[in-house]
């Protein structure tokens, strides 16, 4: 062995000694518009010798006298090999490569030529994202790749996006995000809750939060994002591959002089949508009518003559603002043949369109690659970033948007003396002034992240390389909360509260893998085998106190000593894995891949710690078959891919296999309680997926279609055992005996993905269009337990809003169906009985009454309608999951101008308008309402001349027509909105399809116009190239949804809830102006 | 060259070492690191007591609201509003407080079962038998208390003797309800077992043998009417009397002379009269605290912007029972319990807002020391469960109150309650009694409240029933007196409830401000008309029925052979 290596190394050295040389020059141009192509890599085949074309597309390269072959390659173009012969001038025209067949694509633990891929994956390259405004890289994925559904959790700056690759594959939202791997290092903490970072439930109780774990990454550093979708592609990530994998590659240096690039933009954001809520005059009229209609309430004197009133406080205008944003990045890229570098620094600052929110990021990156020896490469990728954000509670009944909508217009924001005003009303706690809360309360999150990855590539033998990577992440996130002392109107808080938590996490990973490739004639084989080990550790320390002597300095140490408390904790997690992959291809026609991974995770107990994952896939490139040559005039490329694979999910946190003990203070001293019921047998969630894909290129690749069909089934789904309350496992999370977590469910996702790229125009005006279409059907196939087993989701607190039964899509909304409005007593008596039907038949306005909602009698204890409206009549009232989503991108170029129009949308998803529900309750005169509440059922006497009072058959004295069930009917029979009534005896506001709305939308996501300043102008100022652009983002949204923004994702206040709009922070419309130049 | 090869060798060797490390099982064995597990806890006497400490507060937290709504609003003692579903008896199974109450009681049972099982199977060799017995006994009393609430609220409920067994057997979603008589039998057996285990004396505030006797006497008294018509089961009445007598004559505990001291942190939290209490603490851990002050005290009363009880208060009916009414400005303070239960116009409390000279219920929003808002249509607000502002809390407890959090213990069974249980058990099925011991305990309770009250010489059911109301008003208990009565005399239970005045007054505020005459204060009467006996059982929460439709089936017998006692 030793000798063989020695021999090979000798050969390598010998190969380096060239004899005579000569110069070859030429120009590279693009086929479609004839423009020169700068940056094309020109390599002498079989050597490391190469160059790059300059800004005018010219190149010069030294070649041996004997000639050789030059390989021209460029992203998005088909590579060309030109035999030199004796020519000294070579002009090359490069054709567009819509499939990117020649591109090297990053796959798990290696790269492959795109043409060799057998699995389903899709690239989003940086050029697709130019000009767009987004703070986090996950926001960039929306509508860009078929098979991916991306929904912004919030419009708050720096907020996260729920990304689902091929549907919701696991029950828990926090465990359904894809695995993000940046330059080989998996990102930790993509999904964290407010409790995890130390803000408690200040941002809601759910596990999905507005702040993003990816916010520290500067999107401008990204070169490509490769999204691995099917199991044959992700199985190499084994236990973490079930939700798909997003491989992110950052920019690297390239040979040549240093090029400095500045990218910057400035933008203004505003909120265009408004809810149609009452102004002061309308509210005064409503309030007075309400008092009359509900009896027993005195109308408010100041409202008796609405014409004397102004419009009052418009809380929406007070809440939203026009907010600036800016981004600046400076990078340097360059290197020698042996050492290449990419260095960048960036600053990003976005204020929120809602008062009191903002996001800032500072980042610096250094990427180095060095060829130390022929057989030894070394490199590093290092990122440091710092983010700071001001956060606010939203998408919650107590959230600032919800409260602002409900606050009545008669309350000013501030009193005439400049102090905050407030609202106090009967029967409820005083309402906190939402603007004051947004501005006075502190919720700050600061993060520092250091990512680093070091690699070495050793060529041990011809075709045999060993890659070793040592990578890691060192992160800390500090959370600060402060509630000041305040007086908002009559609401007084005399004790302030300060809280601060330091979290630190450290992750390291070491991986080694050997790759061997060899060609034998028409056979081409690659084998890879490797091993990986990783460990993650975290710890936190919290201090909090109350009663600081002022609001000026917010340190917990300044509080009342008797109120001081600390919290602390630490933990760790480890994985060990072995993996292998074999690729084989024959004659560029048949490709086969097999991959295997064996994972051990500390998340599981000794019983079930290790699991294997296999995948096989193959593809057949029909167009390379001689017998199909006759169609190549029309069909340039036709490839069929088939794959099957297994992946897993282990994202449950540590020690769910045992029962831990939690501290709980008591008045008798320290208390300790069992926190959960153990399940030592808990194991991996398993997923199997099959995929059938077609890649078709037509008409000289002016039309390129990628179509994928898939079915994936998650079994042994990790979830809490669903138990009734009598098992002690329901209720307050702070104290309940948590149910055992285990492998209890089965989910299926089936779907179609279409990616259609066309070039309708080429020539002077070019037009490229790119359509991404995703259709997914999600179904809960099974749950352990009885056939009645189901999964519940709650709105605020205990409102059951979703319930998924076996056979339905996850997160299905659940409630009653409205069948109309009771017109009169006759109608009530002839309809199925409501719960509020009086026991003794003595109707009053505190029982069911004309004007109340009639609900549909769908079922009963025996499964058939039973004439009674009760819990059995609740049903599936819509799914929040879209039938399909799409993105449509168009790039039109004319001379130096480029216009990009990007449209995206979602079809068939339902939204539960929970904020609309609270704005149409009509059960108090102290909460603002939608204007549509004026169309509520109004009552009138049937016989105006009937004489009162009289005593009815039950001994009750009836004083007026409106208390007389026999003499009341609805005056506006067409209405579908119930009567106004205090206390809501008929529960008109119960969960019903009254609040379910169509959430389909089509959004002009971005329109951007760029101008590439011509070179002759630039040369004078020594600038290589320059672009100026304007971009309009979220310009128009077409939807029937009546809320602020139809893009409603996972709930921040409750798990298992999706598409519930409880005052979600809407996305802003953004106008930006930007410039980018290289010198 | 050799160097390079050596390097490669070293790298390969390192690789092999790493492979071995990676495969090492120890690297992956990571039980929780920053907290105990059930296997590492329960190793000392102290740890075992700490495991029981939790049963005195947090699992009960979500029951607090339901405890007032069911125990006092339904009983006609506390007014929320005439639209309130508890006040007007139109409660449905989706009600949030009801769901919380149910969850909470079952959580108590689950945690009690966990403590009982873990002490039995996980306690270390250094834990003394006495500690194991005491802690198990405490858990059994709390379990019995939870079931006592459950059976009186919902009637037939499933008996969950071991959560882990049921989950292990996979029968959790198939359980049936057990018959009411079996639930009572289960409570009785559990308490009898607890009595065997518990010591005569325990640390102050903890459950001892007499806490269990007190509860057992109340269980027997309640059970005595189940399934009976017109009269009660004499054997159960005798047992109730026997166990009440043990508490009265053997425990050595006597009545606290100052009634209001029972309901304050400094004098009430460890008061021996309070035989069984929740022991809350204001801490940064949610659920450990008493939050009743937020629901029941006037808006702005606490200074923490965390109270919303301005429109909540004792009913006109309860005022009348104390011989007072809000439509006069002069208080009739014959019964000291009135002021300790409700705050009415001109009442002064030196121990609220003590840093500012005490709080007077001025009914003037702009002119009271707290800046509180008055507004309850009955003219009264609650006093029990109220601590005051943060400085009152600091003075009583040593540290200030927190948002929605006080450290005031909540008494669930007091000696006075046991006195009245004794009197009721002695009276039994007779129309009246002159039993001297029954008279003695009854008079002791009554005369603490009304020092001028003459000795009663004969007791009737109605007298005892009314005295229980005055003594225990706003302590989450009074509704269960109606439940107990309803078991064997539903007509009387309904009649008494239907007669209660649950309405409010108009014009109270202008009257107190001298803007209108007393005659302008009018009664906005509201009475319920309960005809249906199902109103005496609360609806089962939605969630459970949909997960386990068998809950709607007829209740079944419980297999007592399975429990070992």
mmCIF file of C-alpha atoms in Angstrom, chain A residues 833-980:
data_model
loop_
_atom_site.group_PDB
_atom_site.id
_atom_site.type_symbol
_atom_site.label_atom_id
_atom_site.label_comp_id
_atom_site.label_asym_id
_atom_site.label_seq_id
_atom_site.Cartn_x
_atom_site.Cartn_y
_atom_site.Cartn_z
ATOM 1 C CA UNK A 833 -83.380 21.933 20.373
ATOM 2 C CA UNK A 834 -80.486 24.122 21.489
ATOM 3 C CA UNK A 835 -78.861 23.709 24.867
ATOM 4 C CA UNK A 836 -80.256 27.078 25.879
ATOM 5 C CA UNK A 837 -83.771 25.792 25.341
ATOM 6 C CA UNK A 838 -85.479 26.470 28.694
ATOM 7 C CA UNK A 839 -86.138 23.366 30.816
ATOM 8 C CA UNK A 840 -89.638 24.478 31.646
ATOM 9 C CA UNK A 841 -90.507 25.992 28.266
ATOM 10 C CA UNK A 842 -90.508 29.493 29.738
ATOM 11 C CA UNK A 843 -88.512 31.451 27.163
ATOM 12 C CA UNK A 844 -86.772 34.633 28.179
ATOM 13 C CA UNK A 845 -84.045 36.696 26.633
ATOM 14 C CA UNK A 846 -81.594 34.679 28.732
ATOM 15 C CA UNK A 847 -82.575 31.525 26.827
ATOM 16 C CA UNK A 848 -82.576 30.854 23.119
ATOM 17 C CA UNK A 849 -84.481 33.692 21.420
ATOM 18 C CA UNK A 850 -85.379 34.929 17.950
ATOM 19 C CA UNK A 851 -82.274 36.389 16.365
ATOM 20 C CA UNK A 852 -80.038 33.665 17.756
ATOM 21 C CA UNK A 853 -78.081 31.394 15.473
ATOM 22 C CA UNK A 854 -79.582 28.120 14.432
ATOM 23 C CA UNK A 855 -76.977 25.370 14.235
ATOM 24 C CA UNK A 856 -77.205 22.263 12.114
ATOM 25 C CA UNK A 857 -78.182 18.969 13.710
ATOM 26 C CA UNK A 858 -75.654 16.649 12.151
ATOM 27 C CA UNK A 859 -75.400 13.783 14.573
ATOM 28 C CA UNK A 860 -76.189 12.453 18.008
ATOM 29 C CA UNK A 861 -75.064 9.801 20.487
ATOM 30 C CA UNK A 862 -76.068 7.104 18.018
ATOM 31 C CA UNK A 863 -74.370 8.761 15.073
ATOM 32 C CA UNK A 864 -77.566 10.089 13.531
ATOM 33 C CA UNK A 865 -79.304 13.458 13.936
ATOM 34 C CA UNK A 866 -81.212 13.366 17.218
ATOM 35 C CA UNK A 867 -83.102 16.639 17.225
ATOM 36 C CA UNK A 868 -80.733 18.122 19.785
ATOM 37 C CA UNK A 869 -77.853 20.511 19.114
ATOM 38 C CA UNK A 870 -75.010 19.368 21.288
ATOM 39 C CA UNK A 871 -71.345 18.352 21.148
ATOM 40 C CA UNK A 872 -72.136 15.545 18.747
ATOM 41 C CA UNK A 873 -73.044 18.072 16.075
ATOM 42 C CA UNK A 874 -69.564 19.473 15.795
ATOM 43 C CA UNK A 875 -67.808 18.576 12.608
ATOM 44 C CA UNK A 876 -64.944 19.296 10.272
ATOM 45 C CA UNK A 877 -65.462 22.874 9.113
ATOM 46 C CA UNK A 878 -62.439 23.291 6.864
ATOM 47 C CA UNK A 879 -58.749 22.667 6.529
ATOM 48 C CA UNK A 880 -56.098 25.333 6.927
ATOM 49 C CA UNK A 881 -53.792 23.427 4.611
ATOM 50 C CA UNK A 882 -53.762 24.717 1.040
ATOM 51 C CA UNK A 883 -54.791 22.516 -1.861
ATOM 52 C CA UNK A 884 -51.917 23.958 -3.811
ATOM 53 C CA UNK A 885 -49.420 26.777 -3.669
ATOM 54 C CA UNK A 886 -47.491 28.348 -6.483
ATOM 55 C CA UNK A 887 -44.839 30.846 -7.412
ATOM 56 C CA UNK A 888 -44.420 32.455 -10.798
ATOM 57 C CA UNK A 889 -41.294 34.400 -11.574
ATOM 58 C CA UNK A 890 -40.681 36.385 -14.751
ATOM 59 C CA UNK A 891 -37.500 38.010 -15.824
ATOM 60 C CA UNK A 892 -37.563 40.314 -18.821
ATOM 61 C CA UNK A 893 -34.332 41.854 -20.078
ATOM 62 C CA UNK A 894 -33.920 44.544 -22.653
ATOM 63 C CA UNK A 895 -30.504 46.024 -23.221
ATOM 64 C CA UNK A 896 -29.369 47.217 -19.827
ATOM 65 C CA UNK A 897 -32.735 46.904 -18.173
ATOM 66 C CA UNK A 898 -34.122 43.989 -16.279
ATOM 67 C CA UNK A 899 -37.647 43.642 -14.969
ATOM 68 C CA UNK A 900 -38.555 40.912 -12.524
ATOM 69 C CA UNK A 901 -42.119 40.203 -11.543
ATOM 70 C CA UNK A 902 -42.735 37.551 -8.944
ATOM 71 C CA UNK A 903 -46.189 36.332 -8.050
ATOM 72 C CA UNK A 904 -47.015 33.752 -5.437
ATOM 73 C CA UNK A 905 -50.140 32.374 -3.943
ATOM 74 C CA UNK A 906 -52.031 29.728 -2.135
ATOM 75 C CA UNK A 907 -55.322 28.105 -2.989
ATOM 76 C CA UNK A 908 -57.936 26.257 -1.005
ATOM 77 C CA UNK A 909 -56.777 26.903 2.545
ATOM 78 C CA UNK A 910 -59.232 28.079 5.167
ATOM 79 C CA UNK A 911 -58.545 30.683 7.820
ATOM 80 C CA UNK A 912 -60.195 30.826 11.208
ATOM 81 C CA UNK A 913 -60.823 34.536 11.662
ATOM 82 C CA UNK A 914 -60.444 34.538 15.419
ATOM 83 C CA UNK A 915 -59.862 38.258 15.652
ATOM 84 C CA UNK A 916 -63.011 38.721 13.573
ATOM 85 C CA UNK A 917 -64.830 36.586 16.107
ATOM 86 C CA UNK A 918 -63.889 38.887 18.950
ATOM 87 C CA UNK A 919 -64.941 41.842 16.811
ATOM 88 C CA UNK A 920 -68.427 40.469 16.193
ATOM 89 C CA UNK A 921 -69.367 39.123 19.616
ATOM 90 C CA UNK A 922 -71.802 41.965 20.367
ATOM 91 C CA UNK A 923 -72.001 40.826 23.974
ATOM 92 C CA UNK A 924 -70.735 44.000 25.585
ATOM 93 C CA UNK A 925 -70.867 47.702 24.840
ATOM 94 C CA UNK A 926 -67.220 48.081 25.802
ATOM 95 C CA UNK A 927 -65.483 46.492 22.865
ATOM 96 C CA UNK A 928 -65.175 47.852 19.357
ATOM 97 C CA UNK A 929 -66.783 45.816 16.603
ATOM 98 C CA UNK A 930 -66.619 45.345 12.867
ATOM 99 C CA UNK A 931 -68.940 47.612 10.943
ATOM 100 C CA UNK A 932 -70.723 44.501 9.713
ATOM 101 C CA UNK A 933 -72.158 44.130 13.235
ATOM 102 C CA UNK A 934 -74.651 46.826 12.262
ATOM 103 C CA UNK A 935 -76.320 44.230 10.035
ATOM 104 C CA UNK A 936 -77.093 42.023 13.030
ATOM 105 C CA UNK A 937 -80.527 40.539 13.569
ATOM 106 C CA UNK A 938 -82.825 43.250 14.889
ATOM 107 C CA UNK A 939 -86.109 42.390 16.538
ATOM 108 C CA UNK A 940 -89.533 43.881 16.135
ATOM 109 C CA UNK A 941 -93.012 43.202 17.562
ATOM 110 C CA UNK A 942 -95.290 41.043 15.472
ATOM 111 C CA UNK A 943 -98.310 42.813 16.939
ATOM 112 C CA UNK A 944 -97.358 46.340 18.003
ATOM 113 C CA UNK A 945 -100.725 46.821 19.656
ATOM 114 C CA UNK A 946 -100.495 43.946 22.107
ATOM 115 C CA UNK A 947 -101.102 45.193 25.657
ATOM 116 C CA UNK A 948 -98.516 44.829 28.416
ATOM 117 C CA UNK A 949 -97.858 43.889 31.167
ATOM 118 C CA UNK A 950 -99.367 40.484 31.561
ATOM 119 C CA UNK A 951 -98.443 37.369 33.482
ATOM 120 C CA UNK A 952 -97.586 34.371 31.320
ATOM 121 C CA UNK A 953 -98.436 30.758 32.024
ATOM 122 C CA UNK A 954 -95.262 30.289 34.078
ATOM 123 C CA UNK A 955 -96.010 33.136 36.460
ATOM 124 C CA UNK A 956 -93.501 35.510 34.873
ATOM 125 C CA UNK A 957 -94.618 39.092 34.337
ATOM 126 C CA UNK A 958 -94.032 40.196 30.746
ATOM 127 C CA UNK A 959 -93.540 43.942 30.611
ATOM 128 C CA UNK A 960 -92.907 44.659 26.970
ATOM 129 C CA UNK A 961 -93.056 43.161 23.496
ATOM 130 C CA UNK A 962 -89.339 42.434 23.477
ATOM 131 C CA UNK A 963 -89.729 40.147 26.472
ATOM 132 C CA UNK A 964 -92.648 38.331 24.884
ATOM 133 C CA UNK A 965 -91.507 35.343 22.835
ATOM 134 C CA UNK A 966 -94.909 35.156 21.176
ATOM 135 C CA UNK A 967 -94.646 38.685 19.871
ATOM 136 C CA UNK A 968 -91.049 38.913 18.637
ATOM 137 C CA UNK A 969 -89.594 38.332 15.209
ATOM 138 C CA UNK A 970 -86.512 39.291 13.277
ATOM 139 C CA UNK A 971 -87.063 42.547 11.383
ATOM 140 C CA UNK A 972 -84.333 41.878 8.819
ATOM 141 C CA UNK A 973 -84.935 38.244 7.879
ATOM 142 C CA UNK A 974 -82.080 38.097 5.399
ATOM 143 C CA UNK A 975 -79.323 38.611 7.957
ATOM 144 C CA UNK A 976 -76.843 35.924 8.879
ATOM 145 C CA UNK A 977 -75.497 37.790 11.897
ATOM 146 C CA UNK A 978 -77.154 37.005 15.241
ATOM 147 C CA UNK A 979 -78.776 39.433 17.679
ATOM 148 C CA UNK A 980 -76.759 41.404 20.190
#
